[in-house]
Each structure stands twice: as C-alpha cells, then as structure tokens.
Amino acid sequence: MDWLLEGILRAENRLLNYLNPTSGFQRKKIADYRNQENYSGDSEDPNKPPSGLNDPLKGCFVSLTDPVAHVSFLHLSHCTHVISGTLHPCWDETLLFEDILIYGDPQGTAQDPPIVAVEIFDYDSGARSNDFMGRCICIPMVCLDLNVRSIPRLQKHRITRNEEENGYLMAAFELLLDRKVKERKKESNKKSHYMFLRTLEILAWGLRDMKNYNLMVVNNPSLIIECGGESIQTTTIRNFQEYPNFSINVYLMKVYLPVDEDYSPPIELKVIDHRDFGYKPVVGQATVRSLSQYYCNPLEEIKVHNLPPREVDQLPIMEEEEEEIDWWSKYYATMGDLSKSGHYLEKGYDSIKIYNCELEEVPEFHGLQDFCQTFQLYRGKVQDDDPVVGGEFKGLFRIYPLPEDPRILPPPRQFQELPANVSQDCLVRVYIIRAFNLQPKDVNGLCDAYIKIKLGKERMADREEYIPNTLDPVFGRTYELTCTIPLEKDLKISLFDFDLFSPDDIVGDTTIDLENRLMSHYGANCGLPQTYCVAGPTQWRDQLLPSELLENHIQAKNLPQTEIIPSHGFLGPAKERMALHLLRTCGLVSEHIETRTLYDSALPGIDQGKLQMWVDLFPLYLGDPGPPFDITPRKPRKYELRCIIWNTKDVDLEDTNIFGDKMSDIYVKGWLDGQEEDKQRTDVHYRSLAGEGNFNWRFIFTLDYLPMEQTCVLTKKQHFWSLDETMQKVPPKLIIQVWDNDKFSADDFIGNLEINLTSVPRPAKRPRDCTLKVLQDDSGRARSCTPFHQRKQKCISLFTQRNMRGWWPCIVFEKDKPRVSGKIEMSLELLTDLEAEELPAGRGREEPNANPFLKPPERPETSFLWFTAPLKSIHFIIWQKSKWKILILICILLVIWLFIDFIYAAPVSSSQ
C-alpha cells in the first residue's frame, strides 16, 4: 500500500558543535524545548531556580556550526536546508516522503511502524564530508483515516553519538495512509501568528571565579546574551581581579517569543575576554533552560501583606535557679532530647529551626537566588569526564509582554531597587556544631576529625583540637573571619582525619556562596530569633534592630509602610518585639541550623557524612554585630562521691559449718558504672550467723559530671596501643554488691543494688521497712525516674540533696522475679572537687580518717578467720556448742578408765 511520511522540523535544535579539526576543540549542545502533553524529557520544578546549565556539555565555545539534518525512512532520505552560524538551528521545515510502499497489513504497520532516523551534520563546503554530530531514532505517528486525523505536536527526541547524549531535537513525524495530502510550504515565517513581542529584562550583576584561558588570566571579560535571534552585549569589566561586577547591570532586549512557553528558545550566555590586538576568545558559555520561571506580569498590583492575629501570652518572670541554661539547652530542646535540656522549654525560652539539608535546598527560600541566580560557564576539551567549569555568571531574567503599539506606555521595569554595586567588607562567623555519619578513615573503623576553613586568602585549621575515635564528633567551635564580597565569596569548610605519621586524609568538604546569602531578600545573612531579647541564650545578635530590618525589607519589596503601635506585656522593648513579629511573618530566614552534606572530590556524588552548622554574615559598614553565641561543648564538673558502708542485715547465708549451721563471710563491693577498673571492697565480716555485717568502710569515687545532660564523661583508651583516649557518656550509676567470701572456691554472689545518682530511691529509716517497695513505684513496677520528671515522694537527686543515709535492699532474681537477699545501711555524700580538698578523707579507714571518723566495727567474737586462730576456733566452733557433751563424754571416759583400773588392781584369792 502507498503511504506518505510527513516530518515537521519546526523548533530549534541544540546540537553538538564541532570546530575545525585543527582547533582541537569540540562542544555539545543541549536542547531545552518541551512540548505540552507528550513531553518525555526530564521533569523540572519550575519554581526552583537553576544553578546553571543542567545538561552535560562537552567542550569550549570558539565558533558556531552550520547544522543540517538528514532524515531517513526505509530506503528514502531527505535533507533540510543549512542554517549557518548558529548553535540552535530552527529549520521550521516540513519534509514529505511520498509514494512509500510498505508491505503488510495497515493495522500491523500502525502497531509496529518503521522507524525514522535523523542524523545531524555540520555542513562544511570546503571539506569532502560533513562532520557527524549525532543521530536520533524516532517513531512516527500512524494515521489510517484522514477524517479523524489530529495535528501532531512537536516532541523532544534525544540525540546521541557514541552512546552519549549530544542534544535534543524537537520534531514530529506522521505516517499517512493516503497520498492526497495538501501541499505545504517547506519553510514558514519564524515570526508567524504564534509569535508575540516580549521584553527580556536582564540583570547582569557580574562574573565570578573565571579560570585562566590559554594560560592567560581573564581580565577584561564581557557577556553576550542571545535569545530568539536577538543579542546584546554588556559593558566590559575593566579589571576583573579587582572588581568582577559589570558597571551597568540592567539591559532590555525585545524578542519575539512563541505563545506556547514550551517552545520558547533558550537564552545563550557567552563570555568573551577582550585581549590585545583585538583577540576576543570565548572563555565560557552556558544555556539557560526553561524560561517559564522568568515570565511575570509587570502590571500586577502589589498585594498588601496581611498579618495573622498574634496570640499575646504574658510570659512569666523567670526566677533564678541553680540550673544553668546555655546554648546547648536550646539545641537539645529543639532536637526533642529533654533529658539534656533541663527546664529550658518550661521557662519560655526560644527554640531554633533545624533543617536536615543545606539552607539553599529549603524549598521556601528558592536556593537563596531570588536576587540573582548563579549560572555555571563551561569550556575546555573533555572526552569522557565531566565538563570543565570555567567560571560563573550571576544574573537574573524577567520576561513580560510588550505592546506593539508605540503609543502605549511600556510596562514598568522589574529591576529597579538594586543594592549598591560596590565591594563590601564583611565579618563572617562560622558556627560548627557537630558532624555525624562520617566515613571511617582509620583501621579501627573510626575517625579523628578536625576542621579546616578557607575563605579567600584566609585559612584556619584546628589540627591540634581533633576529636579522636568517633564518627559523630561534637565540635562546638566558632570561627570569625573577614572577607570582601564579591571578591571572596566562597566559604569552604573541610573535615580532615588526623594521622600522626602519614598525611592527613580528607573526609569531605562543603562550599557556601556567601554572596547569595548577603544579597538575598530572605535575610539569610543572620537568622531571626523568635523573640527580641537583650541578654540570655537568645540574645539579639544582628547589627540592626528589628524595626530597622523591617524598614529595609519594606523598601526592598516595595511594600506599603507599616505603622507599629507599641503594646505592653512583652519582654524587652515592645516596638522591637512587634517589628520582629512582623518580620517573622514575611517568610524570612529564621534562626536555624543547617545540615550540609560532605563530599570528596575523589569520590564525586558519594555522601561522606553530614555537618550541622550555620553562618552569620555582617557587613562592616553597618556597625558592630551583637556578641556571638557560646557553643563551646559542655565541660563536666568534677565531683567526689563518698559512700560509707555501715552495716548489713538479713543477708542470705550461703555456707554451712560442720554442725549444719548456716553462716556467711560477708563483704561488699562497689563501683561507678563505666569505672569497673576502680572497684572497691570492704573487709570481710567472718562467720555471720544471722546475716548481720559490720563494716564502717568508706568508698571514694571521682566522677566528671555534666549537670544539664545528667551523664558522666569517661575517657579511656580502647587498647594498649591507642594513642588517644575515647570519650564516652554514661549515667551516674553507683553499683553495690554483697558477696560471700570463700577461700578455696569462687566467692558466692548474694545481692545487687544499682542507684542512679540523679534519681536515688528514698531509703528506709529502719531495716524492717527496707523492702522491695523502696525500689518500686506505686504500681509495683521497677522505678524509672527521669532526671527532670521525678516522683517527689520517691526519687531524690543526690546532686541536689548532696547527703543521705538509710537502708536499701539488695536484690537477686529467682525465676525472673526479684527477691530481697540482704539489706545494707550506707550513707551517700557528694562533694565538689573544692569541697573534697577542704574536707579530706581516706578510703576504707585509712588516713586521713575524718569527715567523719570511722571506728573499727564492733563485731561479734565469732567473726574471725578460723585458720588464723586455731584455739579460738576450737573455743567458738566446738566448745560453745558442745561443752556439756564434751564434759559428759569426759566423765564417762573417766568412769570407764577407773573401772578398768579397779579391776586390774583388785587382789587375787589365796586359794589360787
């Protein structure tokens, strides 16, 4: 059957640009057209500003191409006309393949149509052959009935070369089962009825980080902007090394753009360097995709910012307490770890916003590129690697309709309120909180991390302050640096692994564009706290007062002036607090912590860990900022715990003597959790027949305690060959155990008592009241007293009461049920290191035996070790219990002996 193939190539095509072979350069062109319903390319968030060209480019930009398309279908082929000197050819041409004979059922052809191959070449009239640039394989849309035929839409087709993506082709292909098709013009006017005149307003702020080109410094660059066949060139930067901004920042360009925004041509950016003898090489280029985000309505009225009603709460006056509130209290309260934040939230302090990503990735801040976006400029000869970045362009675009009638006034310009185009000296405060999930760098599977910071020519490193043996280091460091923006805009933060002999390994780094944060209207240079305070952990630290910031924001956004009527009932000046409330309703950056991902250039794209931090940026011309936050990690306080073991009672009797009597040789062990190497024990109370023991023995333990976190800090080496000590946090738990001493076998365990010093069970005053209820709550379950939610009648913090004495039960588990195996009387006293020096005491009953003085215990006479006093052992073990039996036995033996002796001494008869 006869078929007809109609191919429409009407849209601009971005192709690979090959230069003369002697130049040694090549370039890939990427398309950014999208159709409406059948768009099959990569989806893109229109609200998210691009960080540059999102497609892989493959070279530098020195000249243009003369592209021509060869379309092949079965055994036929056609060519488009050649478009000279363009990077984005727009053929706007229809190719017809007539009288095509295809064997088979038309329905089968409709289900599996033949493919259409489109090959793109760079036409060279002086060469034998054209340079091949890429090809794409397309499937035509089959139409069997012209009565139900619908006009095909242009679709995006991927162009490849050597299995690499080399561009996109916007085209439509239709296979018709009828030869009677109306003839169409092969070319149509580009400015047809679907094109309208629009204004492209350009904010060309400046160029950044331009790399050397041909071993020479880029010193006098200018920018060429092309769109829709029109172009404009900016002024030349006279000395790029001293000031990289353009002297004129706003440009207007009239272009004809299609009504359908998906078919809009791209914006091409080219940077040329003006060198001696008229040499102007292209040192960088980028293509801006998807212009839909730049469309705006300049006549739209400014919406008045309506503020939601504020609930006015009368904040209580905070009484002074012993509890110390610091910045880490705010951090842990925000993280939800109330055990480490104390009563921070209960006192009405502010919380802080913690983002799990970079601040630029937060959707509501649009990458902090609301003032100007950053477009990466590419160049260089690259084969298989990523394209070489030759620099950056900072600018923005706005597109809006322009009346064709010259008598109608043009719409107002969009870029009117611009900041001063001058260099700004700034003070930068970098707060590094902590890192987590770092990649291990040592053989032990851990890391010795430290920080390096680079800003311009200024560098800082804390190599001597590395955090050893951890993948989750807590730094708590603040760094202050100075810089000049835009000359020094990139803040690079790196984490390294400390090595004693070999070079330090890099863990990862992250880079922050400080210029975007300073110029953004979201106020990213210094986050807004929840309330305005002049002191305390939420002290105001910005250079300007909230009322001054509000006035600047209103001016920048061209909003109507707001009158602030002071009210009463707020902490601090009412006017400033109300101004801060208005600012917080404007969507500005609040006081925050951002979580930045660390990357290693040797392992691109692989997460090397996370870094929690934030940056404050203060222009020096505004004056001195407020004091910095003190985020130094909490330092533990030294305490000394004195535990005196007085007596025991009702201890299980584990041994049996020769007469079957139960007895135990009792002694007590004690240590702090995590300090098992410092175990202490009393002397032995021998031959306890009733479970009673008398000791008068003092245990002394030292501990480094964090009051706000209710934990003890331990530092110890993991093994003998470790160079550094590893820090560990454990609860302040005292462990007391009662044992039975055995000389020729292992000692027998009798009972255990564990006491958390932050929630000590209230002891019993008498032994008979010392039961399991001392260690249980009202429901009979084991007690769980959190440090800041204690049951007043049950739990006592030793760090508050400092001294207590009484009876506690020692328990042992039998069939998973606790049983009291003994009762122990002891006193607990907690002293600071200064108090311990003023009131010295020795361990046990050693000197100095004071505070209090411990006398030797008055134990029963039976309490001794049997083989050290044999006669005493016979007296107490045998004689006291069997003296009457022994006397009777002696009397019987004496009688027997006298009877035998009498018989033996009796006289013999005379008859004998």
CSV table of C-alpha atoms in Angstrom, one decimal, residues 304-707:
chain,number,residue,atom,x,y,z
A,304,VAL,CA,-0.7,44.1,50.9
A,305,HIS,CA,0.9,41.8,53.4
A,306,ASN,CA,-1.9,40.8,55.8
A,307,LEU,CA,-0.6,39.7,59.1
A,308,PRO,CA,-2.3,36.9,61.1
A,309,PRO,CA,-3.5,37.8,64.5
A,310,ARG,CA,-1.0,37.1,67.2
A,311,GLU,CA,-1.8,35.4,70.4
A,312,VAL,CA,-0.4,37.5,73.2
A,313,ASP,CA,0.9,35.5,76.0
A,314,GLN,CA,2.0,37.0,79.3
A,315,LEU,CA,5.4,35.4,79.7
A,316,PRO,CA,6.2,34.7,83.4
A,317,ILE,CA,9.2,36.3,85.0
A,318,MET,CA,11.9,33.7,85.2
A,319,GLU,CA,13.2,33.1,88.7
A,320,GLU,CA,16.9,32.5,89.2
A,321,GLU,CA,17.7,28.8,89.7
A,322,GLU,CA,20.7,26.8,90.1
A,323,GLU,CA,20.1,25.1,86.8
A,324,GLU,CA,22.4,26.6,84.2
A,325,ILE,CA,20.8,27.4,80.8
A,326,ASP,CA,23.2,27.5,77.8
A,327,TRP,CA,23.0,27.3,74.0
A,328,TRP,CA,23.1,23.5,74.1
A,329,SER,CA,19.9,23.6,76.1
A,330,LYS,CA,18.2,25.3,73.2
A,331,TYR,CA,19.8,22.7,70.8
A,332,TYR,CA,18.7,19.7,72.7
A,333,ALA,CA,15.2,21.1,73.4
A,334,THR,CA,14.7,21.6,69.7
A,335,MET,CA,16.0,18.1,69.0
A,336,GLY,CA,13.4,16.8,71.4
A,337,ASP,CA,16.1,15.4,73.9
A,338,LEU,CA,14.5,16.8,77.0
A,339,SER,CA,16.8,14.8,79.3
A,340,LYS,CA,19.7,17.1,78.2
A,341,SER,CA,17.9,20.4,78.0
A,342,GLY,CA,16.6,20.7,81.6
A,343,HIS,CA,13.7,23.0,82.1
A,344,TYR,CA,14.6,25.2,79.0
A,345,LEU,CA,11.1,25.0,77.4
A,346,GLU,CA,9.3,25.3,80.6
A,347,LYS,CA,11.0,28.6,81.2
A,348,GLY,CA,9.7,30.0,78.0
A,349,TYR,CA,12.9,30.3,76.0
A,350,ASP,CA,13.0,30.2,72.2
A,351,SER,CA,13.7,27.1,70.1
A,352,ILE,CA,15.8,27.0,66.9
A,353,LYS,CA,14.9,25.7,63.5
A,354,ILE,CA,17.0,22.7,62.4
A,355,TYR,CA,17.0,21.9,58.7
A,356,ASN,CA,18.0,18.4,57.6
A,357,CYS,CA,19.5,19.8,54.4
A,358,GLU,CA,21.5,22.8,53.2
A,359,LEU,CA,19.8,26.2,53.6
A,360,GLU,CA,19.9,26.6,49.8
A,361,GLU,CA,17.9,23.4,49.4
A,362,VAL,CA,15.0,24.6,51.6
A,363,PRO,CA,12.1,25.0,49.1
A,364,GLU,CA,10.6,28.2,50.5
A,365,PHE,CA,13.9,30.0,50.1
A,366,HIS,CA,14.3,29.1,46.4
A,367,GLY,CA,18.0,28.4,46.6
A,368,LEU,CA,18.7,31.9,48.0
A,369,GLN,CA,18.8,33.1,44.4
A,370,ASP,CA,15.9,35.4,44.5
A,371,PHE,CA,18.1,38.5,43.8
A,372,CYS,CA,20.4,36.8,41.2
A,373,GLN,CA,21.0,33.3,40.1
A,374,THR,CA,24.3,31.6,39.5
A,375,PHE,CA,24.9,30.0,36.1
A,376,GLN,CA,28.0,27.9,35.6
A,377,LEU,CA,30.0,28.6,32.5
A,378,TYR,CA,31.6,25.6,30.7
A,379,ARG,CA,34.6,25.3,28.4
A,380,GLY,CA,37.5,23.0,27.7
A,381,LYS,CA,38.3,19.9,25.7
A,382,VAL,CA,36.7,17.0,27.6
A,383,GLN,CA,36.3,13.4,26.3
A,384,ASP,CA,34.7,11.2,29.0
A,385,ASP,CA,34.9,13.3,32.1
A,386,ASP,CA,32.6,16.0,33.4
A,387,PRO,CA,32.6,19.4,31.6
A,388,VAL,CA,35.2,21.9,32.8
A,389,VAL,CA,33.7,24.8,34.7
A,390,GLY,CA,35.3,28.0,33.5
A,391,GLY,CA,33.5,30.4,35.8
A,392,GLU,CA,30.1,31.7,36.9
A,393,PHE,CA,27.7,34.3,35.8
A,394,LYS,CA,25.4,36.0,38.4
A,395,GLY,CA,22.3,37.4,37.0
A,396,LEU,CA,18.6,37.1,36.6
A,397,PHE,CA,15.9,37.5,33.8
A,398,ARG,CA,12.4,38.7,33.6
A,399,ILE,CA,10.1,38.2,30.6
A,400,TYR,CA,6.8,40.1,30.1
A,401,PRO,CA,4.6,41.2,27.2
A,402,LEU,CA,5.5,44.4,25.4
A,403,PRO,CA,2.8,46.3,23.5
A,404,GLU,CA,3.5,46.6,19.8
A,405,ASP,CA,1.8,49.9,19.5
A,406,PRO,CA,4.5,52.5,20.3
A,407,ARG,CA,1.8,54.9,21.6
A,408,ILE,CA,1.1,52.7,24.6
A,409,LEU,CA,3.4,53.2,27.6
A,410,PRO,CA,5.7,50.3,28.2
A,411,PRO,CA,5.3,48.4,31.5
A,412,PRO,CA,7.5,49.3,34.4
A,413,ARG,CA,10.8,47.7,34.7
A,414,GLN,CA,11.3,44.9,37.1
A,415,PHE,CA,14.9,45.6,38.3
A,416,GLN,CA,14.6,49.0,39.9
A,417,GLU,CA,15.5,48.7,43.6
A,418,LEU,CA,19.1,47.3,43.3
A,419,PRO,CA,21.7,47.3,46.1
A,420,ALA,CA,24.8,49.4,45.8
A,421,ASN,CA,27.1,47.9,43.2
A,422,VAL,CA,30.3,48.2,45.4
A,423,SER,CA,32.5,45.8,47.3
A,424,GLN,CA,31.5,45.1,50.9
A,425,ASP,CA,33.8,44.2,53.7
A,426,CYS,CA,32.1,41.6,55.9
A,427,LEU,CA,32.6,39.8,59.2
A,428,VAL,CA,31.8,36.1,58.9
A,429,ARG,CA,31.0,33.9,61.9
A,430,VAL,CA,31.1,30.2,61.3
A,431,TYR,CA,29.4,28.0,63.9
A,432,ILE,CA,30.3,24.3,63.6
A,433,ILE,CA,28.1,22.3,65.9
A,434,ARG,CA,28.8,18.6,65.1
A,435,ALA,CA,29.2,16.0,62.4
A,436,PHE,CA,27.7,12.6,62.1
A,437,ASN,CA,27.8,9.5,59.9
A,438,LEU,CA,31.3,10.2,58.8
A,439,GLN,CA,33.1,7.7,56.7
A,440,PRO,CA,35.8,5.8,58.7
A,441,LYS,CA,39.4,6.7,57.8
A,442,ASP,CA,41.4,4.6,60.4
A,443,VAL,CA,42.0,0.9,60.7
A,444,ASN,CA,39.8,0.8,63.8
A,445,GLY,CA,36.8,1.9,61.8
A,446,LEU,CA,36.7,5.3,63.3
A,447,CYS,CA,38.0,8.8,62.5
A,448,ASP,CA,40.0,11.6,64.2
A,449,ALA,CA,38.2,14.6,62.7
A,450,TYR,CA,39.2,18.2,62.7
A,451,ILE,CA,38.1,21.3,60.8
A,452,LYS,CA,39.8,23.4,58.1
A,453,ILE,CA,38.2,26.6,56.8
A,454,LYS,CA,39.2,28.6,53.8
A,455,LEU,CA,37.8,32.0,52.8
A,456,GLY,CA,39.7,33.9,50.2
A,457,LYS,CA,43.3,34.0,51.3
A,458,GLU,CA,42.4,33.4,54.9
A,459,ARG,CA,42.7,29.9,56.3
A,460,MET,CA,42.0,28.3,59.7
A,461,ALA,CA,42.7,24.8,60.9
A,462,ASP,CA,42.2,23.1,64.3
A,463,ARG,CA,44.5,20.2,63.8
A,464,GLU,CA,45.6,20.1,67.4
A,465,GLU,CA,42.0,20.1,68.5
A,466,TYR,CA,40.9,17.0,66.7
A,467,ILE,CA,38.2,14.8,68.1
A,468,PRO,CA,39.6,11.2,68.4
A,469,ASN,CA,38.0,7.9,67.8
A,470,THR,CA,34.5,8.8,66.7
A,471,LEU,CA,32.3,9.0,63.6
A,472,ASP,CA,30.0,11.5,65.3
A,473,PRO,CA,32.3,14.3,66.6
A,474,VAL,CA,30.8,17.2,68.5
A,475,PHE,CA,32.9,20.3,67.7
A,476,GLY,CA,31.1,23.3,69.2
A,477,ARG,CA,33.6,25.7,67.6
A,478,THR,CA,33.1,29.3,66.4
A,479,TYR,CA,35.4,30.9,63.8
A,480,GLU,CA,35.5,34.6,62.9
A,481,LEU,CA,36.9,35.6,59.5
A,482,THR,CA,36.8,38.7,57.3
A,483,CYS,CA,36.2,38.9,53.6
A,484,THR,CA,35.4,41.2,50.8
A,485,ILE,CA,32.4,40.4,48.7
A,486,PRO,CA,32.2,39.7,45.8
A,487,LEU,CA,36.0,39.1,45.5
A,488,GLU,CA,35.9,36.5,48.3
A,489,LYS,CA,32.5,34.8,48.3
A,490,ASP,CA,33.2,31.1,48.6
A,491,LEU,CA,33.5,29.7,52.1
A,492,LYS,CA,34.9,26.2,52.0
A,493,ILE,CA,34.7,24.0,55.1
A,494,SER,CA,36.6,20.8,55.1
A,495,LEU,CA,36.9,17.9,57.6
A,496,PHE,CA,40.2,16.0,57.8
A,497,ASP,CA,41.3,12.9,59.6
A,498,PHE,CA,44.3,13.4,61.9
A,499,ASP,CA,47.2,11.0,61.3
A,500,LEU,CA,50.4,11.1,63.3
A,501,PHE,CA,52.8,9.9,60.7
A,502,SER,CA,51.1,9.8,57.3
A,503,PRO,CA,49.5,12.8,55.6
A,504,ASP,CA,46.0,13.6,56.9
A,505,ASP,CA,43.1,12.2,54.9
A,506,ILE,CA,40.3,14.4,53.8
A,507,VAL,CA,36.9,13.2,54.9
A,508,GLY,CA,34.8,15.7,52.9
A,509,ASP,CA,34.1,19.3,52.3
A,510,THR,CA,31.3,21.7,51.5
A,511,THR,CA,31.2,25.2,50.0
A,512,ILE,CA,28.9,28.1,50.8
A,513,ASP,CA,28.3,31.0,48.5
A,514,LEU,CA,28.3,34.0,50.9
A,515,GLU,CA,27.3,36.5,48.2
A,516,ASN,CA,24.0,34.8,47.7
A,517,ARG,CA,23.3,34.9,51.4
A,518,LEU,CA,24.2,38.5,51.7
A,519,MET,CA,22.2,39.7,48.6
A,520,SER,CA,19.1,37.5,49.2
A,521,HIS,CA,16.0,39.3,50.3
A,522,TYR,CA,15.2,36.3,52.6
A,523,GLY,CA,17.7,37.7,55.1
A,524,ALA,CA,20.0,34.7,55.1
A,525,ASN,CA,22.9,36.6,56.5
A,526,CYS,CA,21.6,36.3,60.0
A,527,GLY,CA,18.5,34.3,61.1
A,528,LEU,CA,15.7,35.9,63.0
A,529,PRO,CA,15.1,34.5,66.6
A,530,GLN,CA,11.6,34.1,67.9
A,531,THR,CA,11.7,36.9,70.4
A,532,TYR,CA,13.8,40.0,70.9
A,533,CYS,CA,16.0,39.7,74.0
A,534,VAL,CA,18.9,41.8,75.1
A,535,ALA,CA,20.5,39.1,77.2
A,536,GLY,CA,20.5,35.4,77.8
A,537,PRO,CA,20.8,32.4,75.5
A,538,THR,CA,18.5,34.0,72.9
A,539,GLN,CA,20.3,37.4,72.9
A,540,TRP,CA,19.8,39.5,69.7
A,541,ARG,CA,23.0,39.3,67.6
A,542,ASP,CA,22.2,41.2,64.4
A,543,GLN,CA,23.6,44.7,63.7
A,544,LEU,CA,20.3,46.3,63.0
A,545,LEU,CA,17.3,46.4,65.3
A,546,PRO,CA,14.1,44.6,64.2
A,547,SER,CA,12.5,47.9,63.4
A,548,GLU,CA,15.4,48.8,61.1
A,549,LEU,CA,15.3,45.4,59.4
A,550,LEU,CA,11.6,45.8,58.8
A,551,GLU,CA,12.1,49.2,57.2
A,552,ASN,CA,14.7,47.8,54.9
A,553,HIS,CA,12.6,44.8,54.0
A,554,ILE,CA,9.6,47.0,53.2
A,555,GLN,CA,11.8,49.2,50.9
A,556,ALA,CA,13.3,46.2,49.1
A,557,LYS,CA,9.9,44.6,48.5
A,558,ASN,CA,8.2,47.9,47.7
A,559,LEU,CA,5.5,47.2,50.3
A,560,PRO,CA,3.3,49.8,51.9
A,561,GLN,CA,4.7,51.3,55.1
A,562,THR,CA,3.5,49.6,58.4
A,563,GLU,CA,2.8,51.6,61.5
A,564,ILE,CA,4.0,49.9,64.7
A,565,ILE,CA,1.8,50.7,67.7
A,566,PRO,CA,3.7,49.6,70.8
A,567,SER,CA,1.8,47.4,73.3
A,568,HIS,CA,2.6,46.1,76.7
A,569,GLY,CA,3.1,42.7,78.3
A,570,PHE,CA,6.2,41.7,76.3
A,571,LEU,CA,9.8,41.2,77.5
A,572,GLY,CA,12.1,43.8,76.1
A,573,PRO,CA,11.1,46.9,74.1
A,574,ALA,CA,7.6,46.4,72.8
A,575,LYS,CA,8.3,48.2,69.5
A,576,GLU,CA,11.2,46.0,68.6
A,577,ARG,CA,9.3,42.8,69.6
A,578,MET,CA,6.4,43.8,67.4
A,579,ALA,CA,8.8,44.6,64.5
A,580,LEU,CA,10.4,41.2,64.9
A,581,HIS,CA,6.9,39.6,64.8
A,582,LEU,CA,6.2,41.4,61.6
A,583,LEU,CA,9.5,40.2,60.1
A,584,ARG,CA,8.8,36.6,61.1
A,585,THR,CA,5.5,36.7,59.1
A,586,CYS,CA,7.3,37.7,55.9
A,587,GLY,CA,8.9,34.3,55.2
A,588,LEU,CA,12.5,35.4,56.1
A,589,VAL,CA,15.2,33.0,57.3
A,590,SER,CA,14.7,32.3,61.0
A,591,GLU,CA,17.4,31.4,63.5
A,592,HIS,CA,18.5,28.0,62.2
A,593,ILE,CA,21.0,25.2,61.9
A,594,GLU,CA,21.6,23.7,58.5
A,595,THR,CA,22.8,20.2,57.8
A,596,ARG,CA,25.3,20.1,55.0
A,597,THR,CA,26.4,17.0,53.1
A,598,LEU,CA,30.2,16.5,52.9
A,599,TYR,CA,31.7,15.3,49.6
A,600,ASP,CA,35.1,14.2,48.5
A,601,SER,CA,36.3,15.3,45.0
A,602,ALA,CA,37.9,11.8,44.6
A,603,LEU,CA,34.5,10.2,45.1
A,604,PRO,CA,32.1,12.6,43.5
A,605,GLY,CA,28.4,12.2,44.4
A,606,ILE,CA,29.1,9.9,47.4
A,607,ASP,CA,27.9,11.1,50.8
A,608,GLN,CA,30.9,11.3,53.2
A,609,GLY,CA,28.9,12.4,56.2
A,610,LYS,CA,26.8,15.3,57.5
A,611,LEU,CA,27.8,18.6,59.1
A,612,GLN,CA,25.5,20.7,61.3
A,613,MET,CA,26.4,24.3,61.3
A,614,TRP,CA,25.3,27.9,60.4
A,615,VAL,CA,26.9,31.1,59.2
A,616,ASP,CA,26.3,34.7,60.2
A,617,LEU,CA,27.4,37.4,57.8
A,618,PHE,CA,27.7,41.0,58.9
A,619,PRO,CA,28.6,43.9,56.6
A,620,LEU,CA,31.1,46.1,58.5
A,621,TYR,CA,29.6,49.4,57.3
A,622,LEU,CA,26.5,48.7,59.4
A,623,GLY,CA,28.5,48.7,62.6
A,624,ASP,CA,29.5,46.1,65.2
A,625,PRO,CA,27.2,43.0,65.5
A,626,GLY,CA,26.0,41.5,68.7
A,627,PRO,CA,28.1,39.1,70.7
A,628,PRO,CA,28.5,35.6,69.2
A,629,PHE,CA,26.8,32.6,70.7
A,630,ASP,CA,28.9,30.5,73.0
A,631,ILE,CA,28.6,27.0,71.6
A,632,THR,CA,31.6,25.5,73.3
A,633,PRO,CA,30.8,21.9,74.3
A,634,ARG,CA,29.7,21.5,77.8
A,635,LYS,CA,32.6,20.8,80.2
A,636,PRO,CA,32.0,18.3,83.0
A,637,ARG,CA,32.3,19.2,86.6
A,638,LYS,CA,34.4,17.2,89.0
A,639,TYR,CA,32.7,15.6,91.9
A,640,GLU,CA,33.7,13.2,94.6
A,641,LEU,CA,31.3,10.6,95.8
A,642,ARG,CA,31.8,9.2,99.3
A,643,CYS,CA,29.9,6.1,100.1
A,644,ILE,CA,30.2,4.7,103.7
A,645,ILE,CA,29.1,1.1,104.2
A,646,TRP,CA,27.9,0.9,107.8
A,647,ASN,CA,26.1,-2.4,108.3
A,648,THR,CA,24.2,-5.2,106.6
A,649,LYS,CA,21.3,-7.2,107.8
A,650,ASP,CA,19.2,-10.2,106.8
A,651,VAL,CA,21.9,-11.3,104.3
A,652,ASP,CA,21.4,-14.7,102.7
A,653,LEU,CA,23.6,-17.3,104.5
A,654,GLU,CA,25.5,-19.2,101.8
A,655,ASP,CA,27.8,-21.6,103.8
A,656,THR,CA,27.2,-24.4,106.3
A,657,ASN,CA,29.6,-25.4,109.1
A,658,ILE,CA,30.4,-28.9,110.4
A,659,PHE,CA,27.4,-28.8,112.7
A,660,GLY,CA,25.0,-27.8,109.9
A,661,ASP,CA,24.6,-24.2,110.9
A,662,LYS,CA,24.1,-21.5,108.2
A,663,MET,CA,26.7,-18.7,108.0
A,664,SER,CA,28.4,-16.3,105.6
A,665,ASP,CA,31.6,-14.4,105.3
A,666,ILE,CA,30.2,-11.1,104.1
A,667,TYR,CA,31.9,-8.3,102.3
A,668,VAL,CA,30.6,-5.5,100.0
A,669,LYS,CA,31.8,-4.4,96.6
A,670,GLY,CA,31.2,-1.0,95.0
A,671,TRP,CA,32.0,0.9,91.8
A,672,LEU,CA,30.6,3.5,89.4
A,673,ASP,CA,29.2,2.4,86.1
A,674,GLY,CA,31.9,2.6,83.5
A,675,GLN,CA,34.7,2.6,86.1
A,676,GLU,CA,35.0,-1.1,86.7
A,677,GLU,CA,38.7,-0.8,87.0
A,678,ASP,CA,38.2,1.2,90.2
A,679,LYS,CA,36.2,-1.4,92.1
A,680,GLN,CA,36.5,-1.1,95.8
A,681,ARG,CA,35.6,-3.6,98.5
A,682,THR,CA,35.3,-3.7,102.3
A,683,ASP,CA,37.0,-6.1,104.6
A,684,VAL,CA,35.3,-9.4,105.4
A,685,HIS,CA,32.8,-9.9,108.2
A,686,TYR,CA,33.5,-13.6,109.0
A,687,ARG,CA,31.1,-16.1,110.4
A,688,SER,CA,27.9,-14.0,110.2
A,689,LEU,CA,25.3,-16.4,111.6
A,690,ALA,CA,22.3,-14.0,111.4
A,691,GLY,CA,23.1,-12.2,108.2
A,692,GLU,CA,24.4,-9.2,110.0
A,693,GLY,CA,27.6,-7.4,109.0
A,694,ASN,CA,29.5,-4.5,110.5
A,695,PHE,CA,32.0,-2.6,108.3
A,696,ASN,CA,32.3,1.2,108.9
A,697,TRP,CA,34.1,1.3,105.5
A,698,ARG,CA,34.4,4.3,103.1
A,699,PHE,CA,34.3,4.1,99.3
A,700,ILE,CA,35.6,7.2,97.4
A,701,PHE,CA,34.8,7.6,93.7
A,702,THR,CA,35.6,10.6,91.5
A,703,LEU,CA,33.4,11.5,88.5
A,704,ASP,CA,33.2,14.1,85.8
A,705,TYR,CA,29.6,15.0,85.6
A,706,LEU,CA,27.5,17.1,83.1
A,707,PRO,CA,24.7,18.6,85.1
